[in-house]
């Protein structure tokens, strides 16, 4: 057995011993509406007399490509609050990755513009188009190796708000019977004054992996994993969300973990299906710390992409990359 397979076996055994999946969602092509029409909002607790429920609430943000999963139990006020606050931070965090990995949001694949607004990346009709100016260079071209390095920065975002976004997703898909163990998390989600509200989980760690290639996760997959009886030193609830090239594994803060405060918890990456040498390159793993509630500015993003053909369009400094077949973004160097 090679090293990678052994690593996967260890991960599998860790989850087999400690967790049981209580929710497993695969968004293939059918619309899924969670929950019955409830009398009150799952998040703020307000009743139908107090708040309206007119808008259809995306159970997961549309910006990660969700066009199939909705819920009946999120009021319009909460819907508005979550989309204009926490989801906005996730969008800024994913940044240029959404364009390069073709994650389709409300208006299709979003365009990316730099801070100076003189360089941009658009994705239209299967073609990735990059424009840059001498003063705002975001690419380094290596024609010999059909490789293009993209170097840019994220828009300002708050890490803890990104974390909240995953907590919100978890609470949304959680079975009703579990909600009583997440009262603090629900209250915390309601607070949008991020810079004056510390994280209720420290450190707020998210295990992340990026698999290169043309959308290895063909559909959005989500799981809620609950601690098995007798497994004491692991977090009570873990959310797993995978879409396009991304995989996020997040601890959902629960009152069930209060007795473990101060103890060091065991964590393991979930065994994902792309761990063996993947044709477009290796999956990269990172542990991300989203504890900070301060705004992060000029956060660098550094991606290495492979392409089939490239077409330079002078004199306008426009470069066109044919991305029909295999546009392969790979994270080369972790720079954050
Ligand atoms: Zn509400």
Short mmCIF file of C-alpha atoms and ligand atoms in Angstrom, two decimals:
data_model
loop_
_atom_site.label_atom_id
_atom_site.label_comp_id
_atom_site.label_asym_id
_atom_site.label_seq_id
_atom_site.Cartn_x
_atom_site.Cartn_y
_atom_site.Cartn_z
CA UNK A 1 0.00 0.00 0.00
CA UNK A 2 1.46 3.36 -0.91
CA UNK A 3 1.72 6.36 1.37
CA UNK A 4 -1.37 8.14 0.05
CA UNK A 5 -3.52 5.04 0.37
CA UNK A 6 -2.37 4.52 3.92
CA UNK A 7 -3.16 8.12 4.74
CA UNK A 8 -6.65 7.68 3.27
CA UNK A 9 -7.14 4.48 5.26
CA UNK A 10 -6.23 6.32 8.47
CA UNK A 11 -8.69 9.08 7.66
CA UNK A 12 -11.41 6.62 6.82
CA UNK A 13 -10.83 4.77 10.09
CA UNK A 14 -10.88 8.01 12.07
CA UNK A 15 -14.31 8.94 10.72
CA UNK A 16 -15.61 5.39 10.92
CA UNK A 17 -14.64 5.24 14.61
CA UNK A 18 -15.82 8.70 15.63
CA UNK A 19 -18.63 9.92 13.41
CA UNK A 20 -21.95 9.00 11.98
CA UNK A 21 -23.37 10.90 8.98
CA UNK A 22 -26.78 12.35 9.88
CA UNK A 23 -27.28 14.37 6.69
CA UNK A 24 -25.95 13.50 3.23
CA UNK A 25 -26.96 15.81 0.40
CA UNK A 26 -25.99 15.35 -3.25
CA UNK A 27 -27.34 18.10 -5.48
CA UNK A 28 -27.48 16.36 -8.83
CA UNK A 29 -30.28 17.89 -10.89
CA UNK A 30 -33.37 17.83 -8.74
CA UNK A 31 -34.61 20.78 -6.75
CA UNK A 32 -34.69 20.06 -3.01
CA UNK A 33 -36.76 22.16 -0.62
CA UNK A 34 -35.93 21.51 3.02
CA UNK A 35 -38.56 21.53 5.70
CA UNK A 36 -42.23 22.05 5.97
CA UNK A 37 -43.75 25.49 6.16
CA UNK A 38 -42.95 26.30 9.78
CA UNK A 39 -44.62 28.81 12.10
CA UNK A 40 -41.37 30.54 12.89
CA UNK A 41 -37.95 31.21 11.42
CA UNK A 42 -35.31 28.63 12.25
CA UNK A 43 -32.69 31.35 12.76
CA UNK A 44 -34.32 34.30 14.55
CA UNK A 45 -37.35 32.48 15.97
CA UNK A 46 -39.77 35.20 14.81
CA UNK A 47 -43.24 34.01 13.79
CA UNK A 48 -45.11 34.44 10.52
CA UNK A 49 -47.08 37.25 12.19
CA UNK A 50 -43.84 39.13 12.92
CA UNK A 51 -41.84 38.55 9.73
CA UNK A 52 -42.54 37.61 6.12
CA UNK A 53 -41.48 34.43 4.34
CA UNK A 54 -42.09 35.57 0.76
CA UNK A 55 -38.63 35.00 -0.69
CA UNK A 56 -37.39 31.57 -1.49
CA UNK A 57 -34.34 31.05 0.70
CA UNK A 58 -31.24 29.38 -0.71
CA UNK A 59 -30.21 26.81 1.88
CA UNK A 60 -26.64 27.18 0.62
CA UNK A 61 -25.44 30.42 -0.96
CA UNK A 62 -26.06 30.73 -4.65
CA UNK A 63 -22.48 31.99 -5.00
CA UNK A 64 -21.08 28.48 -4.50
CA UNK A 65 -23.20 27.34 -7.44
CA UNK A 66 -26.31 26.28 -5.51
CA UNK A 67 -29.36 26.40 -7.74
CA UNK A 68 -31.13 23.39 -6.26
CA UNK A 69 -31.24 23.50 -2.46
CA UNK A 70 -33.79 25.76 -0.75
CA UNK A 71 -35.43 25.96 2.63
CA UNK A 72 -38.90 26.87 3.88
CA UNK A 73 -37.85 27.98 7.34
CA UNK A 74 -35.74 31.08 6.79
CA UNK A 75 -37.58 34.41 7.07
CA UNK A 76 -37.00 37.26 4.62
CA UNK A 77 -35.20 39.33 7.25
CA UNK A 78 -32.67 36.57 7.98
CA UNK A 79 -32.37 35.79 4.28
CA UNK A 80 -31.51 39.40 3.56
CA UNK A 81 -29.15 39.62 6.52
CA UNK A 82 -27.21 36.47 5.61
CA UNK A 83 -26.88 37.29 1.94
CA UNK A 84 -25.74 40.87 2.47
CA UNK A 85 -23.41 40.09 5.34
CA UNK A 86 -21.78 36.69 5.79
CA UNK A 87 -22.23 35.45 2.23
CA UNK A 88 -20.60 38.57 0.90
CA UNK A 89 -17.46 37.70 2.89
CA UNK A 90 -17.41 34.18 1.47
CA UNK A 91 -17.71 35.63 -2.04
CA UNK A 92 -14.74 37.92 -1.37
CA UNK A 93 -12.78 35.09 0.17
CA UNK A 94 -13.32 32.79 -2.82
CA UNK A 95 -12.53 35.79 -4.98
CA UNK A 96 -10.87 35.06 -8.33
CA UNK A 97 -11.23 31.31 -7.73
CA UNK A 98 -14.93 31.63 -8.53
CA UNK A 99 -14.07 33.02 -11.97
CA UNK A 100 -11.19 30.67 -12.71
CA UNK A 101 -13.00 27.56 -11.48
CA UNK A 102 -16.26 28.62 -13.14
CA UNK A 103 -18.48 28.65 -10.08
CA UNK A 104 -21.77 29.93 -11.40
CA UNK A 105 -23.62 32.38 -9.16
CA UNK A 106 -26.78 34.42 -9.60
CA UNK A 107 -25.55 36.00 -12.85
CA UNK A 108 -23.44 33.14 -14.14
CA UNK A 109 -19.70 32.92 -13.58
CA UNK A 110 -18.67 36.20 -11.95
CA UNK A 111 -16.05 38.46 -13.49
CA UNK A 112 -13.03 39.35 -11.42
CA UNK A 113 -11.58 42.85 -11.25
CA UNK A 114 -8.46 43.95 -9.42
CA UNK A 115 -8.43 46.66 -6.79
CA UNK A 116 -7.08 49.19 -9.33
CA UNK A 117 -9.79 48.00 -11.75
CA UNK A 118 -7.33 47.97 -14.66
CA UNK A 119 -7.01 44.19 -14.82
CA UNK A 120 -9.89 41.77 -15.06
CA UNK A 121 -10.80 38.16 -15.76
CA UNK A 122 -14.04 37.18 -17.46
CA UNK A 123 -15.49 33.86 -18.37
CA UNK A 124 -17.77 33.90 -21.38
CA UNK A 125 -18.89 31.09 -23.65
CA UNK A 126 -16.25 28.67 -22.43
CA UNK A 127 -13.45 31.18 -22.99
CA UNK A 128 -11.45 32.66 -20.16
CA UNK A 129 -10.43 36.19 -21.01
CA UNK A 130 -7.75 38.04 -19.11
CA UNK A 131 -7.01 41.72 -19.48
CA UNK A 132 -4.23 43.52 -17.70
CA UNK A 133 -2.33 46.75 -17.94
CA UNK A 134 1.36 47.49 -17.49
CA UNK A 135 0.64 49.04 -14.09
CA UNK A 136 -1.66 46.24 -12.96
CA UNK A 137 -0.08 42.93 -13.99
CA UNK A 138 -1.77 39.81 -12.64
CA UNK A 139 -0.25 37.13 -14.86
CA UNK A 140 3.10 35.48 -15.50
CA UNK A 141 3.11 33.45 -18.69
CA UNK A 142 5.24 30.33 -19.19
CA UNK A 143 4.45 29.42 -22.80
CA UNK A 144 6.89 26.53 -22.93
CA UNK A 145 5.00 24.70 -20.21
CA UNK A 146 1.53 25.94 -21.19
CA UNK A 147 1.32 27.48 -17.80
CA UNK A 148 0.00 30.76 -16.51
CA UNK A 149 0.48 32.04 -13.00
CA UNK A 150 -2.14 34.39 -11.68
CA UNK A 151 -1.13 36.69 -8.85
CA UNK A 152 -3.65 39.02 -7.37
CA UNK A 153 -5.33 39.92 -4.08
CA UNK A 154 -8.72 39.41 -2.50
CA UNK A 155 -11.14 42.19 -1.73
CA UNK A 156 -11.19 42.98 2.01
CA UNK A 157 -13.04 40.30 4.01
CA UNK A 158 -13.49 39.15 7.59
CA UNK A 159 -12.32 35.56 8.20
CA UNK A 160 -14.79 34.91 11.01
CA UNK A 161 -17.68 35.94 8.74
CA UNK A 162 -16.51 33.32 6.22
CA UNK A 163 -16.63 30.77 9.02
CA UNK A 164 -20.13 31.90 9.94
CA UNK A 165 -21.23 31.18 6.40
CA UNK A 166 -20.42 27.49 6.86
CA UNK A 167 -22.09 27.46 10.29
CA UNK A 168 -25.21 28.92 8.69
CA UNK A 169 -25.19 26.19 6.04
CA UNK A 170 -24.89 23.54 8.75
CA UNK A 171 -27.77 24.95 10.83
CA UNK A 172 -29.89 25.07 7.68
CA UNK A 173 -29.54 21.41 6.80
CA UNK A 174 -29.53 20.21 10.42
CA UNK A 175 -32.34 17.91 11.58
CA UNK A 176 -34.79 19.76 13.86
CA UNK A 177 -33.91 17.52 16.83
CA UNK A 178 -30.27 18.72 16.83
CA UNK A 179 -31.03 22.45 16.91
CA UNK A 180 -31.22 22.48 20.72
CA UNK A 181 -27.47 21.80 20.80
CA UNK A 182 -26.65 24.87 18.73
CA UNK A 183 -28.43 27.72 20.54
CA UNK A 184 -25.23 29.80 20.88
CA UNK A 185 -24.33 29.30 17.24
CA UNK A 186 -27.80 30.45 16.16
CA UNK A 187 -27.54 33.54 18.32
CA UNK A 188 -24.02 34.23 17.03
CA UNK A 189 -25.26 34.04 13.42
CA UNK A 190 -27.65 36.89 14.13
CA UNK A 191 -24.85 39.27 15.13
CA UNK A 192 -23.48 41.20 12.17
CA UNK A 193 -21.22 43.58 14.08
CA UNK A 194 -18.32 41.27 13.31
CA UNK A 195 -15.50 43.53 14.36
CA UNK A 196 -16.87 43.79 17.89
CA UNK A 197 -17.97 40.19 18.26
CA UNK A 198 -15.33 37.58 18.94
CA UNK A 199 -15.59 34.13 17.45
CA UNK A 200 -17.53 31.69 19.65
CA UNK A 201 -15.10 28.99 18.60
CA UNK A 202 -11.35 29.42 18.98
CA UNK A 203 -9.50 28.62 16.90
CA UNK A 204 -12.11 28.63 14.11
CA UNK A 205 -10.36 26.09 11.93
CA UNK A 206 -11.56 25.02 8.53
CA UNK A 207 -9.84 22.15 6.78
CA UNK A 208 -9.68 22.93 3.09
CA UNK A 209 -8.59 21.07 0.02
CA UNK A 210 -8.32 22.08 -3.60
CA UNK A 211 -8.40 19.48 -6.37
CA UNK A 212 -7.22 20.76 -9.75
CA UNK A 213 -8.96 19.97 -13.02
CA UNK A 214 -12.22 20.68 -14.72
CA UNK A 215 -14.70 20.67 -11.83
CA UNK A 216 -13.81 17.37 -10.15
CA UNK A 217 -16.83 17.73 -7.85
CA UNK A 218 -19.49 17.62 -10.53
CA UNK A 219 -22.23 18.58 -8.08
CA UNK A 220 -22.50 20.13 -4.64
CA UNK A 221 -22.09 17.60 -1.89
CA UNK A 222 -22.75 18.28 1.79
CA UNK A 223 -22.66 16.10 4.88
CA UNK A 224 -23.26 16.62 8.56
CA UNK A 225 -21.21 14.26 10.67
CA UNK A 226 -22.19 13.74 14.29
CA UNK A 227 -19.89 12.42 17.01
CA UNK A 228 -20.55 8.80 17.95
CA UNK A 229 -21.30 7.89 21.53
CA UNK A 230 -18.07 7.17 23.36
CA UNK A 231 -15.88 9.35 21.11
CA UNK A 232 -15.05 12.05 23.61
CA UNK A 233 -12.20 14.11 22.22
CA UNK A 234 -13.60 15.04 18.82
CA UNK A 235 -15.92 17.94 17.93
CA UNK A 236 -19.63 17.11 18.15
CA UNK A 237 -20.63 18.20 14.66
CA UNK A 238 -18.71 18.62 11.42
CA UNK A 239 -19.99 20.08 8.17
CA UNK A 240 -18.52 18.95 4.90
CA UNK A 241 -19.23 20.93 1.75
CA UNK A 242 -17.67 20.21 -1.62
CA UNK A 243 -18.27 22.07 -4.89
CA UNK A 244 -16.33 22.44 -8.17
CA UNK A 245 -12.67 22.20 -7.05
CA UNK A 246 -13.23 22.99 -3.39
CA UNK A 247 -13.71 21.01 -0.24
CA UNK A 248 -14.40 22.63 3.14
CA UNK A 249 -14.61 20.81 6.46
CA UNK A 250 -15.87 22.94 9.35
CA UNK A 251 -16.47 22.33 13.06
CA UNK A 252 -19.92 23.60 14.00
CA UNK A 253 -19.78 25.18 17.48
CA UNK A 254 -22.08 23.29 19.81
CA UNK A 255 -23.00 23.34 23.49
CA UNK A 256 -22.15 19.63 23.35
CA UNK A 257 -18.47 20.64 23.08
CA UNK A 258 -18.44 22.97 26.11
CA UNK A 259 -17.19 20.19 28.38
CA UNK A 260 -14.19 19.80 26.09
CA UNK A 261 -13.13 23.45 26.45
CA UNK A 262 -9.38 23.73 26.93
CA UNK A 263 -8.76 20.17 25.76
CA UNK A 264 -7.03 19.52 22.48
CA UNK A 265 -9.45 17.96 20.07
CA UNK A 266 -8.57 15.40 17.45
CA UNK A 267 -9.15 16.33 13.85
CA UNK A 268 -8.55 14.59 10.58
CA UNK A 269 -9.11 15.47 6.97
CA UNK A 270 -12.07 13.64 5.52
CA UNK A 271 -11.06 10.97 2.97
CA UNK A 272 -11.90 12.56 -0.37
CA UNK A 273 -12.12 10.70 -3.67
CA UNK A 274 -9.27 12.56 -5.41
CA UNK A 275 -6.37 11.70 -3.20
CA UNK A 276 -4.61 9.33 -5.51
CA UNK A 277 -2.62 11.02 -8.29
CA UNK A 278 -5.32 12.83 -10.20
CA UNK A 279 -4.73 13.40 -13.91
CA UNK A 280 -4.60 17.17 -13.47
CA UNK A 281 -2.33 17.19 -10.44
CA UNK A 282 -2.37 16.56 -6.75
CA UNK A 283 -5.02 17.69 -4.32
CA UNK A 284 -3.56 20.25 -1.93
CA UNK A 285 -4.64 20.41 1.70
CA UNK A 286 -4.61 23.35 4.05
CA UNK A 287 -5.73 24.19 7.53
CA UNK A 288 -7.33 27.61 7.53
CA UNK A 289 -7.77 29.78 10.56
CA UNK A 290 -10.91 31.91 10.34
CA UNK A 291 -10.82 33.05 13.98
CA UNK A 292 -10.01 36.70 13.32
CA UNK A 293 -12.87 39.16 13.23
CA UNK A 294 -10.69 41.92 11.81
CA UNK A 295 -10.79 42.92 8.16
CA UNK A 296 -8.06 41.29 6.08
CA UNK A 297 -6.82 43.55 3.28
CA UNK A 298 -4.70 42.77 0.21
CA UNK A 299 -4.75 39.05 0.97
CA UNK A 300 -2.63 37.46 -1.80
CA UNK A 301 -3.95 34.79 -4.15
CA UNK A 302 -1.50 32.80 -6.23
CA UNK A 303 -2.68 30.21 -8.76
CA UNK A 304 -0.93 28.18 -11.40
CA UNK A 305 -3.09 27.29 -14.40
CA UNK A 306 -2.44 25.06 -17.38
CA UNK A 307 -4.02 25.74 -20.75
CA UNK A 308 -4.38 24.11 -24.15
CA UNK A 309 -3.99 27.18 -26.33
CA UNK A 310 -3.45 30.83 -25.70
CA UNK A 311 -4.15 33.70 -28.03
CA UNK A 312 -2.65 37.11 -27.44
CA UNK A 313 -4.58 40.07 -28.67
CA UNK A 314 -2.42 43.10 -29.25
CA UNK A 315 -2.35 46.03 -29.03
CA UNK A 316 -5.02 46.06 -26.38
CA UNK A 317 -3.17 43.85 -23.93
CA UNK A 318 -5.92 41.27 -24.11
CA UNK A 319 -5.10 37.63 -23.70
CA UNK A 320 -7.53 34.89 -24.58
CA UNK A 321 -7.24 31.40 -23.28
CA UNK A 322 -9.18 28.58 -24.83
CA UNK A 323 -10.64 26.77 -21.89
CA UNK A 324 -12.98 24.44 -23.69
CA UNK A 325 -11.38 21.26 -22.58
CA UNK A 326 -9.12 21.32 -19.64
CA UNK A 327 -8.35 24.48 -17.90
CA UNK A 328 -6.52 23.39 -14.87
CA UNK A 329 -6.04 25.74 -12.02
CA UNK A 330 -3.71 24.35 -9.40
CA UNK A 331 -2.74 25.98 -6.19
CA UNK A 332 1.02 26.17 -6.45
CA UNK A 333 2.23 27.90 -3.35
CA UNK A 334 0.20 28.59 -0.26
CA UNK A 335 0.87 32.24 0.28
CA UNK A 336 -1.59 33.33 2.93
ZN1 LIG B 1 -35.49 34.94 10.71
#
